[in-house]
Steps between C-alpha positions, in 0.01 A plus 500: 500500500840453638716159480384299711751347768369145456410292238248233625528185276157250487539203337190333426413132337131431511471638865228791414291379766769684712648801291286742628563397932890564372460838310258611780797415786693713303277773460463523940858692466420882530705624267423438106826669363727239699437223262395328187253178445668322220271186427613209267301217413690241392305339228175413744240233333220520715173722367452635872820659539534598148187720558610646836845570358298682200266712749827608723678633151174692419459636836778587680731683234784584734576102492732404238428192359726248327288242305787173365452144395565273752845517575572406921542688818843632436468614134128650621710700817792605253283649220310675780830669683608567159226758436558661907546865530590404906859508567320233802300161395260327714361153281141420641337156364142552392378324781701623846411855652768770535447712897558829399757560756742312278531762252563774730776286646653402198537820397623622840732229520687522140439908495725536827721163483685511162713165577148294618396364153213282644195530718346209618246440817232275620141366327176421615382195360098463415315261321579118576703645836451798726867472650765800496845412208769649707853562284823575641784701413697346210799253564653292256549132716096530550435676130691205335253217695182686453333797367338757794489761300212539271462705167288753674766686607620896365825497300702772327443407092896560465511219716276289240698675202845425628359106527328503164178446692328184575610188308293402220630165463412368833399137433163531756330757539496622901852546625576899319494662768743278709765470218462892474592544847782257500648676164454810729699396754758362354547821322516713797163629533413594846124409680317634724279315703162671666328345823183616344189330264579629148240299340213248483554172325208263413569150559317327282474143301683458198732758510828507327703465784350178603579381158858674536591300784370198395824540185724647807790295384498594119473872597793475761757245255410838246523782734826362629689410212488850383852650427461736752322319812771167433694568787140623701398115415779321676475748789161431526563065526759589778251678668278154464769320612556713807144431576541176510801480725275646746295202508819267446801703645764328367817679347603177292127588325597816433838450368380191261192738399747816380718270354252316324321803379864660418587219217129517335568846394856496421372206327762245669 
């Protein structure tokens, strides 16, 4: 069997009641020798999904399986990329659906564009919604607000190695994939953005984006007061500001604003 192109990264905590709708989206894509399923479950409690993780090892031997102790989304996606053969990386959670068109364009993409580092397009939400998740091509003034770009998306692992991967020290779990991208861009990676549905994500109850969200601030005071993503930070309040003059256009509010925010971080 030759390498495969990409390496397919599922992380799974007590989801098995969904495992096998992701490694069956995968499986639609025609061509076997493109890719590699690495599965990780990241320390799941639950007897169900214990047992379906436990049937998919026994069955399905071309899936390589990485078994840990509980140890969060970003250690879970780093141990997995770790052990890929791809020189691409796709990371599918155990319970969205990957279209199989994805992986031909990934590899289309990063085969024939060697300065694109990122491929990113559109989802299909099921579950709790039936709507369409449209992205949008990457810019830094709308990155630095909000995240639009979700992990599901095909990256060159150089990318990952150059970044040390995803942060294991992220206070909440939920926001990896954001503070990936930002690292990304600040580092010169270039992304791609498809006008196409790349994959299916379940909107459910409970999930840890919810939760994420709910700790927003903690997770953007961390992200932001990284060495690197300092200057990204103050950028990203002027952007606020700006916002705000559009509601209350005043230039005496934004020269009292700058100056304000000016003397907090030279400490004045």
């Amino acid at each position: 069997m030759k390498k495969p192109l990409v390496s397919i990264i599922i992380t799974c905590y007590n989801l098995g009641e969904y495992l096998e709708e992701a490694i069956d989206s995968i499986k639609e894509y025609p061509n076997r020798d493109d890719y590699e399923i690495i599965l990780v479950n990241d320390g799941s409690t639950d007897t169900k999904t214990n047992t379906i993780l436990e049937s998919i090892v026994l069955n399905d031997k071309t899936i390589q399986y990485i078994n840990q102790s509980n140890l969060g989304l970003a250690k879970a996606r780093n141990n997995g990329i770790k052990q890929a053969k791809g020189e691409y990386i796709i990371p599918l959670d155990a319970d969205n659906k990957l279209r199989p068109e994805f992986i031909g364009q990934t590899i289309s993409v990063l085969d024939n564009n060697k300065n694109i580092h990122v491929i990113h397009g559109n989802a299909q939400n099921f579950g709790n919604k039936t709507t369409i998740w449209k992205s949008k091509p990457f810019y830094f003034p709308e990155m630095l607000l909000n995240n639009y770009i979700d992990a599901c998306a095909g990256f060159r692992k150089s990318a990952w190695e150059r970044l040390g991967g995803y942060d294991e020290n992220m206070p909440v779990m939920g926001f990896e994939d954001w503070d990936m991208w930002l690292r990304m861009g600040n580092a010169g990676c270039k992304f791609e953005y498809v006008n196409e549905i790349f994959f299916d994500y379940r909107v459910r109850d409970n999930s840890m984006l919810a939760d994420a969200w709910k700790k927003r601030k903690v997770l953007l005071d961390y992200i932001f007061n990284k060495k690197e993503l300092k200057h990204l930070g103050l950028f990203r309040e002027f952007v606020i500001d700006n916002q705000r003059l559009k509601e209350e256009p005043s230039f005496a509010f934004l020269i009292k604003t700058i100056v304000k925010k000016v003397k907090r971080k030279l400490h004045f």
